[in-house]
Short mmCIF file of C-alpha atoms and ligand atoms in Angstrom, two decimals:
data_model
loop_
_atom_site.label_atom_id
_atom_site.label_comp_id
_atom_site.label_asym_id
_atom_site.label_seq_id
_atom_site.Cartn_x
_atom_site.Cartn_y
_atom_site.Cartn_z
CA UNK A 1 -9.60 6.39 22.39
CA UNK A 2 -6.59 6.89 20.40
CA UNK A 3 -5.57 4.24 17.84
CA UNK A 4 -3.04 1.52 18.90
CA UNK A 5 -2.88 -0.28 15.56
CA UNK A 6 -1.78 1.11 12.21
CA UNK A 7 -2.06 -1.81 9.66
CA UNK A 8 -1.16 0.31 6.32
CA UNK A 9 2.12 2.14 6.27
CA UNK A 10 4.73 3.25 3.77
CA UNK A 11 8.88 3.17 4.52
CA UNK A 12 11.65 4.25 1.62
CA UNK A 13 11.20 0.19 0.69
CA UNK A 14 8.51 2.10 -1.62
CA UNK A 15 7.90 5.78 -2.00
CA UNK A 16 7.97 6.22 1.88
CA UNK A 17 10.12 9.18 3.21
CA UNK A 18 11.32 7.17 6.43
CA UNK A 19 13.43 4.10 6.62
CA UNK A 20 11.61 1.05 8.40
CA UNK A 21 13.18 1.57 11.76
CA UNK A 22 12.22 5.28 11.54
CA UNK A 23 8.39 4.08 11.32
CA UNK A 24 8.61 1.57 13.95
CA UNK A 25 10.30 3.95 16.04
CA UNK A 26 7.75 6.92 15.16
CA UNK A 27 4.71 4.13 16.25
CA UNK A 28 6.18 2.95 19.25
CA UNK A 29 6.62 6.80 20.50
CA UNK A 30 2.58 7.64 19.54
CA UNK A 31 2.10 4.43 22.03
CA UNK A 32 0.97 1.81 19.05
CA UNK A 33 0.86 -1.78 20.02
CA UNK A 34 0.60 -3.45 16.18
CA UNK A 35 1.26 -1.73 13.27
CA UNK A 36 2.34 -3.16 9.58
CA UNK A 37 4.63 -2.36 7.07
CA UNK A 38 2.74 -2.19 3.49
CA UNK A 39 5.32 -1.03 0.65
CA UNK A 40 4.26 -1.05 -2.75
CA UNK A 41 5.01 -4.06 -4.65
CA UNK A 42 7.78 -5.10 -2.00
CA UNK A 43 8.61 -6.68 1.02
CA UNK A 44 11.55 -5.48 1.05
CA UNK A 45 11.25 -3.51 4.38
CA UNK A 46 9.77 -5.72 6.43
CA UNK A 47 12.78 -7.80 7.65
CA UNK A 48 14.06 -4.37 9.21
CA UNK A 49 10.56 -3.17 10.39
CA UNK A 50 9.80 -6.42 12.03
CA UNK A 51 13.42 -6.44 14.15
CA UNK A 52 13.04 -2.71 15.23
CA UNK A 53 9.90 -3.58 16.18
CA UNK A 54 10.48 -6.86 18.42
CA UNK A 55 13.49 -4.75 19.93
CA UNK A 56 10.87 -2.18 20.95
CA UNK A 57 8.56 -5.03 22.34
CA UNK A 58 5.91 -4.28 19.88
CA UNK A 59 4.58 -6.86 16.53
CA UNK A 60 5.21 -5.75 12.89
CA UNK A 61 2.95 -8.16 10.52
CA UNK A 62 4.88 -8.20 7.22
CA UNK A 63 2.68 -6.64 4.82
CA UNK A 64 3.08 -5.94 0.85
CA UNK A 65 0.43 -3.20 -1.04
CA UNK A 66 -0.22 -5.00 -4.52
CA UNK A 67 -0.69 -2.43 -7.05
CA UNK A 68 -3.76 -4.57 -8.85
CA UNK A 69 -5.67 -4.16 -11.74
CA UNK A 70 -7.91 -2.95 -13.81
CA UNK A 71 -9.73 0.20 -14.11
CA UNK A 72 -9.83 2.02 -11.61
CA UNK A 73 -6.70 0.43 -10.01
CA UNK A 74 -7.31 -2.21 -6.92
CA UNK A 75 -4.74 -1.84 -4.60
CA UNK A 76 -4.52 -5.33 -2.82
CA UNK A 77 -3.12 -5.72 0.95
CA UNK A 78 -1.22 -9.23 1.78
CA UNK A 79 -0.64 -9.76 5.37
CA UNK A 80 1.62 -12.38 6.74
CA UNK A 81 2.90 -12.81 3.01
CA UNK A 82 6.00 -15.13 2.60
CA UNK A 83 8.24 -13.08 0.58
CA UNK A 84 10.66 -15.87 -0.09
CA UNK A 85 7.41 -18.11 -2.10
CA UNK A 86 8.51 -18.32 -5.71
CA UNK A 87 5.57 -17.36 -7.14
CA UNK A 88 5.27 -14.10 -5.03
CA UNK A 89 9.24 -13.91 -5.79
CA UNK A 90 8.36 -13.57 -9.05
CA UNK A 91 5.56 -11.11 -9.13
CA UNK A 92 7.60 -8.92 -7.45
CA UNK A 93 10.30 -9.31 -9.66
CA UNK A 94 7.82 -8.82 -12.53
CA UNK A 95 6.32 -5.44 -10.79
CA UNK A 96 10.26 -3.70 -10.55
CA UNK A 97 11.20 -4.37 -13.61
CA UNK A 98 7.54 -2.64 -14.68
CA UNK A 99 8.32 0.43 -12.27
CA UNK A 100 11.56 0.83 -13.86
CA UNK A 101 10.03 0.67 -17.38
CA UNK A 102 7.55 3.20 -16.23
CA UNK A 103 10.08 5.57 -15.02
CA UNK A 104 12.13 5.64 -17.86
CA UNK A 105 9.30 6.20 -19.82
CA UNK A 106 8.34 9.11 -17.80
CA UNK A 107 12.53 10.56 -18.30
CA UNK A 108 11.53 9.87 -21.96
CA UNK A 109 8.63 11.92 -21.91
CA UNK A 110 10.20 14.91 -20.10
CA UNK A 111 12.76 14.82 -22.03
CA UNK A 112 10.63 15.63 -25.19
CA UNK A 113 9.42 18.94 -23.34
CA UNK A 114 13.39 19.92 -22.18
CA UNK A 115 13.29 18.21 -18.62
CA UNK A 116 16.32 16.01 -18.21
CA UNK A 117 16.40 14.22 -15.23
CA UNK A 118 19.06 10.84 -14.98
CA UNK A 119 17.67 7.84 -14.15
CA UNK A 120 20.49 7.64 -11.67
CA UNK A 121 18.65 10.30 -9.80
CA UNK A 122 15.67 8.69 -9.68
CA UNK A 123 17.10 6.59 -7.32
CA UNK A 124 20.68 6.19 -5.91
CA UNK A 125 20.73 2.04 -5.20
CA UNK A 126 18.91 0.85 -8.54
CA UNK A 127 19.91 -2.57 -8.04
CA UNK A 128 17.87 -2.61 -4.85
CA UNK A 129 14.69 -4.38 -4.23
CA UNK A 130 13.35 -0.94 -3.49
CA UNK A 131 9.69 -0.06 -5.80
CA UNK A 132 10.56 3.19 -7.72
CA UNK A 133 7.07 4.91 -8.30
CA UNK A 134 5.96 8.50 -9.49
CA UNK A 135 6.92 10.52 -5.97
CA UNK A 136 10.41 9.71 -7.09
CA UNK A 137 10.58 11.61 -10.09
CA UNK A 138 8.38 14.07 -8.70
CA UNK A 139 11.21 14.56 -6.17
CA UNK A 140 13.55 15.36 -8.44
CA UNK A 141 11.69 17.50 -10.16
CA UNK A 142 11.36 19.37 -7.17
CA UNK A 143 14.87 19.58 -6.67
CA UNK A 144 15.58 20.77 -10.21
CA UNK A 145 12.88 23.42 -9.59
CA UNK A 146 10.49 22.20 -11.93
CA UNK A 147 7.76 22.24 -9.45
CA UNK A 148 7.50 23.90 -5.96
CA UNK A 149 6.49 20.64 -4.39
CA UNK A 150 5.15 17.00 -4.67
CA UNK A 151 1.80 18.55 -5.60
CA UNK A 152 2.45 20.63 -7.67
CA UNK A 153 5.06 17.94 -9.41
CA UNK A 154 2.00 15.75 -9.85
CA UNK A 155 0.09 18.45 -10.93
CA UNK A 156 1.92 19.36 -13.57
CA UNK A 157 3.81 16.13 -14.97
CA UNK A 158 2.83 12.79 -13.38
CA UNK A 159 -1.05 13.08 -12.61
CA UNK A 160 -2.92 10.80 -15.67
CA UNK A 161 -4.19 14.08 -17.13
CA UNK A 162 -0.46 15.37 -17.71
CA UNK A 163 1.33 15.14 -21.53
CA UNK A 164 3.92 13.43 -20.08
CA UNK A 165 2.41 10.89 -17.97
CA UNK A 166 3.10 6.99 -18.70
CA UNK A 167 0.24 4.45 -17.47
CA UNK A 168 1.38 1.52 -15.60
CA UNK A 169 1.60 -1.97 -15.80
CA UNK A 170 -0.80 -3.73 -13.15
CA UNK A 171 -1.00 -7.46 -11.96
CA UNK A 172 -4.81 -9.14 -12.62
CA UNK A 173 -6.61 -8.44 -9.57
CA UNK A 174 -7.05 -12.92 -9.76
CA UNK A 175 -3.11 -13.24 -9.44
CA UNK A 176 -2.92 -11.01 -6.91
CA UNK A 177 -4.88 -12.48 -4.68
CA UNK A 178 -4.18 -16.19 -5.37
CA UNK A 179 -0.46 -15.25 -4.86
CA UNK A 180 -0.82 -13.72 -1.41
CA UNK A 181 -2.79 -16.87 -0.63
CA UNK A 182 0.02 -19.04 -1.90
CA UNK A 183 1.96 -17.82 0.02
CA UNK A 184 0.37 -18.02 3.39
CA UNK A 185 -1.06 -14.77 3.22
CA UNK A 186 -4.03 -12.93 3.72
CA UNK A 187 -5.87 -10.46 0.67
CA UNK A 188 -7.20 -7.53 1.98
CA UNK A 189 -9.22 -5.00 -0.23
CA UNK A 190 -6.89 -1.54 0.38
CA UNK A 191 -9.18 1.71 0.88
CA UNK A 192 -12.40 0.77 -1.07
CA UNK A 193 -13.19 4.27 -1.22
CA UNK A 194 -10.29 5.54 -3.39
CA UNK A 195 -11.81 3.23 -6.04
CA UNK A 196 -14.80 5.86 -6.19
CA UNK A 197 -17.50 3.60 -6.23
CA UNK A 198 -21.08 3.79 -5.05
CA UNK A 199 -21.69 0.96 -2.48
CA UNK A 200 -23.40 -0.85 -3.92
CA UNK A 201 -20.69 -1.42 -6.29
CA UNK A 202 -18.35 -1.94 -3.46
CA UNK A 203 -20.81 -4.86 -2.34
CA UNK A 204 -20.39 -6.55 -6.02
CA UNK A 205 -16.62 -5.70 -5.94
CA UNK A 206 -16.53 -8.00 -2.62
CA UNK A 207 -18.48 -10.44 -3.89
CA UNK A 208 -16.51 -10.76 -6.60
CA UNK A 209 -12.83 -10.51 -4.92
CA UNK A 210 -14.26 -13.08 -1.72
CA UNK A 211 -14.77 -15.45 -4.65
CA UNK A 212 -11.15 -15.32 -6.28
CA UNK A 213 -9.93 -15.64 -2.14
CA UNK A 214 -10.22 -11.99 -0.16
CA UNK A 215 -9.89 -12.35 3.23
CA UNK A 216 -10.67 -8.93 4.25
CA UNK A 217 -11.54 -5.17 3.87
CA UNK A 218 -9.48 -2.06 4.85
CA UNK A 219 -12.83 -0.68 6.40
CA UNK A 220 -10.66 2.40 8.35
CA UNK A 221 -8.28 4.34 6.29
CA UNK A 222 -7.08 7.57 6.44
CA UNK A 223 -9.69 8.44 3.50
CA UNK A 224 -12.87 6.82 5.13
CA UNK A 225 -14.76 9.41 7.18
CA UNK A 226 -16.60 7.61 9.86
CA UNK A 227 -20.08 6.97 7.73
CA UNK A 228 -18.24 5.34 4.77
CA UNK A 229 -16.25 3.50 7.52
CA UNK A 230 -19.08 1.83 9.15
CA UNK A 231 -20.58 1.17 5.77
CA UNK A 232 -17.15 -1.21 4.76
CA UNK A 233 -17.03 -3.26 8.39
CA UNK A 234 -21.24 -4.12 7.53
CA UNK A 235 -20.07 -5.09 4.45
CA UNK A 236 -17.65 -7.03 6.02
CA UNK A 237 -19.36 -8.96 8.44
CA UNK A 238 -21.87 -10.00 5.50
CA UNK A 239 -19.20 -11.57 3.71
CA UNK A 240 -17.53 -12.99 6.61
CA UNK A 241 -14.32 -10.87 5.41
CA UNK A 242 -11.90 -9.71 8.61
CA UNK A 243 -11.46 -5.90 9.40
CA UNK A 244 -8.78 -4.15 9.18
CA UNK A 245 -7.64 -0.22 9.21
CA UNK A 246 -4.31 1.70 8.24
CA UNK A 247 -3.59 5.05 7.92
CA UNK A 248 -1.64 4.83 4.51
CA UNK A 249 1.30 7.02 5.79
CA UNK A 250 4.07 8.07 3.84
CA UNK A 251 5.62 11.14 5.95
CA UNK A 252 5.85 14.35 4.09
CA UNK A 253 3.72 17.68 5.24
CA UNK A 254 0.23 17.53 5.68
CA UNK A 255 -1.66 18.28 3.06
CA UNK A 256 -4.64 17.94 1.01
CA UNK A 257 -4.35 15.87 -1.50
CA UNK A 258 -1.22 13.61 0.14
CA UNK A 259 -1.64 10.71 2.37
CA UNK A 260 -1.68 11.83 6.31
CA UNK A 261 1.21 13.21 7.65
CA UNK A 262 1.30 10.34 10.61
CA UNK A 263 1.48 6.79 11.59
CA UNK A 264 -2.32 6.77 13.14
CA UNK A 265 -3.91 9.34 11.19
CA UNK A 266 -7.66 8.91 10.35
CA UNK A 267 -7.92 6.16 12.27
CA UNK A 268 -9.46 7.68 15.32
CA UNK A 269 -12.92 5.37 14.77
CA UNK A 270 -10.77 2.20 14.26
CA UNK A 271 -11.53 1.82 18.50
CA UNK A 272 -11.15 -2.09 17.96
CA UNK A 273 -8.02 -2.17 16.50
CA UNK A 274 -6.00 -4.51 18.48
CA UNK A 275 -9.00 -6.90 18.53
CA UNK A 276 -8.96 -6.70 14.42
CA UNK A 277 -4.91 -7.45 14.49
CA UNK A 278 -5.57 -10.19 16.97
CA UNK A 279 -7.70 -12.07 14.10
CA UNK A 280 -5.96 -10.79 11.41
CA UNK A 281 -2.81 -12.98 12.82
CA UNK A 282 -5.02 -15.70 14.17
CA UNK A 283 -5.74 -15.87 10.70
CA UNK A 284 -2.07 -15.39 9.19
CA UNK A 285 -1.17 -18.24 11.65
CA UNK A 286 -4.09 -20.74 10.68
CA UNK A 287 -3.22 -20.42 6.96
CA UNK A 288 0.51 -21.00 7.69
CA UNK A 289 -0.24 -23.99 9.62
CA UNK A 290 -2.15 -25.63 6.98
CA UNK A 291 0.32 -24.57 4.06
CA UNK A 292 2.65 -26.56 6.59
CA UNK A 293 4.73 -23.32 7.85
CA UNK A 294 6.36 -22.41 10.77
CA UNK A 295 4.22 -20.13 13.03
CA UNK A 296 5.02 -16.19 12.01
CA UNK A 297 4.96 -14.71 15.82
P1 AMP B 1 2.79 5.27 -8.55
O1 AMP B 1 2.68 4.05 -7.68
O2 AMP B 1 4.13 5.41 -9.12
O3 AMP B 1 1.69 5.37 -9.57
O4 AMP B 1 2.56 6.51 -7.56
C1 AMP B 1 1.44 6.51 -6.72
C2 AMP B 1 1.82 7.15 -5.42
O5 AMP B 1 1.98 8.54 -5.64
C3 AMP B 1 0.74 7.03 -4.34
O6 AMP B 1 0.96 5.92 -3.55
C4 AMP B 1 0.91 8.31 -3.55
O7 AMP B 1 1.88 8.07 -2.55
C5 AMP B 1 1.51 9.29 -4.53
N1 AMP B 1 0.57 10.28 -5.07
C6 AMP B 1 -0.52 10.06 -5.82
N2 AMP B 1 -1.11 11.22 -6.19
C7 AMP B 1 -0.36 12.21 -5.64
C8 AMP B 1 -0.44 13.64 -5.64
N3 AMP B 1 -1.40 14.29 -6.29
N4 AMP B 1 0.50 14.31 -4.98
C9 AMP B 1 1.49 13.65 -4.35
N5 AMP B 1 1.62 12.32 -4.29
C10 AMP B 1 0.70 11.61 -4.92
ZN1 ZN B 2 2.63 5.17 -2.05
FE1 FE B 3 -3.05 2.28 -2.04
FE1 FE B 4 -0.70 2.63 0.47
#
């Protein structure tokens, strides 16, 4: 059966090549019934996703990707989030004015081996709520002719092994979930397998996480192959956490290394999806109506 939910996907909010209404309207033509909008660091998307997709008779659970800490870096899911919350307010103002930092320490960098790129470049509407990340430069670099491509870009200036990289600046993986929860969201562990851990270690991360307030694992992702799939949703009936699966889309051309070229992709074992959405918002819903919210859908 093909997949009708897609719970992980990237708009220009973040480092996305297509505009919120562009995704919705790419997911309602593949047939998808639920989907979410997951930017990095920012909600800023959802408002737009979420009114394309009621127009199109289909839901759009406001979603944020936390870029967590520590090493490797935990990339936390919120579903349901209140963007407005203060505290969540301010993480996210906390996280732009990081990316920005980041950036210009990248510029910095190239610089110092002849690559001038403007800021300005980096991104046209820098006042925006929009999360600048690494693709952006890399973009530019491609249209300088630096590199031939996004790969390549990474390859040669922005991957961790590169002179010129600059590390990040990453929210405590405790903050990250207590904010989601204060804010009438749910914490879902993003794609445990990009963390390259045995799992057993997975198991321990879980334990841990569930303890500081997860509410769920990404068990189907783009990344997962079927076997490492099945592996998350046992851990996640053990630990009572809910299921979820996204395809971490971006747009772009398929390709190796790069997330999947669309909504859906990798997600062909997710067969329960709109059963997992179903409690994910049950779930979203129950919270709200115990921080004293209005219902979300
Ligand atoms: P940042 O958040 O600025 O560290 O950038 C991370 C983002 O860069 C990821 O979400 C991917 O979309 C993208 N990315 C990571 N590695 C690569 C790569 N090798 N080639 C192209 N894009 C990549
Ligand atoms: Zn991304
Ligand atoms: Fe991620
Ligand atoms: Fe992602």
């Amino acid at each position: 059966m093909d997949p009708m939910v897609d719970l992980h996907l990237h708009t220009t909010a973040s480092d996305g090549l297509h505009s919120p209404s562009e995704v919705v309207a790419m997911c309602k033509r593949l047939g998808f019934s639920t989907i979410a909008i997951t930017d990095h660091d920012t909600m800023c998307g959802v408002s737009e996703g979420m009114a394309a997709a009621r127009g199109l008779g289909m839901v759009c659970v406001p979603g944020v990707e936390i870029n967590a800490g520590g090493c490797p870096e935990t990339h936390m899911l919120g579903y349901g989030v209140d963007r407005e919350q203060p505290a969540m307010q301010a993480l996210f103002q906390r996280m732009r004015r990081a990316r920005v930092r980041r950036v210009e320490r990248f510029l910095e960098n190239l610089a110092g081996i002849g690559i001038h790129i403007d800021y300005d470049e980096i991104i046209a509407d820098a006042g925006s709520e929009k999360s600048i990340g690494r693709p952006h430069i890399g973009h530019a670099l491609v249209a300088h002719g630096y590199a031939s491509d996004l790969s390549e870009a990474f390859g040669k200036y922005l991957a961790k092994s590169a002179k010129t990289y600059a590390p990040r600046e990453k929210v405590c993986l405790t903050e990250a979930i207590s904010t989601i929860n204060k804010a009438g969201g749910v914490a879902v562990l993003a794609h445990p397998a990009l963390l390259h851990y045995d799992l057993r270690t997975v198991e321990n991360t879980l334990i841990y996480c569930k303890k500081l307030g997860l509410g769920g694992v990404e068990c189907y992702h783009s990344r997962h192959d079927r076997e490492t799939a099945g592996n998350y949703r046992r851990l996640a009936i053990k630990y009572d956490l809910l299921v979820t699966g996204g395809s971490d889309f971006h747009g772009g051309l398929p390709s190796r290394n790069l997330p999947p070229p669309s909504p859906g992709d990798g997600l062909k074992h997710f067969t329960d999806g709109d059963r997992c959405a179903a409690l994910l918002i049950d779930e979203i819903e129950r919270r709200r109506a115990a921080l004293g919210m209005a219902p979300m859908f």
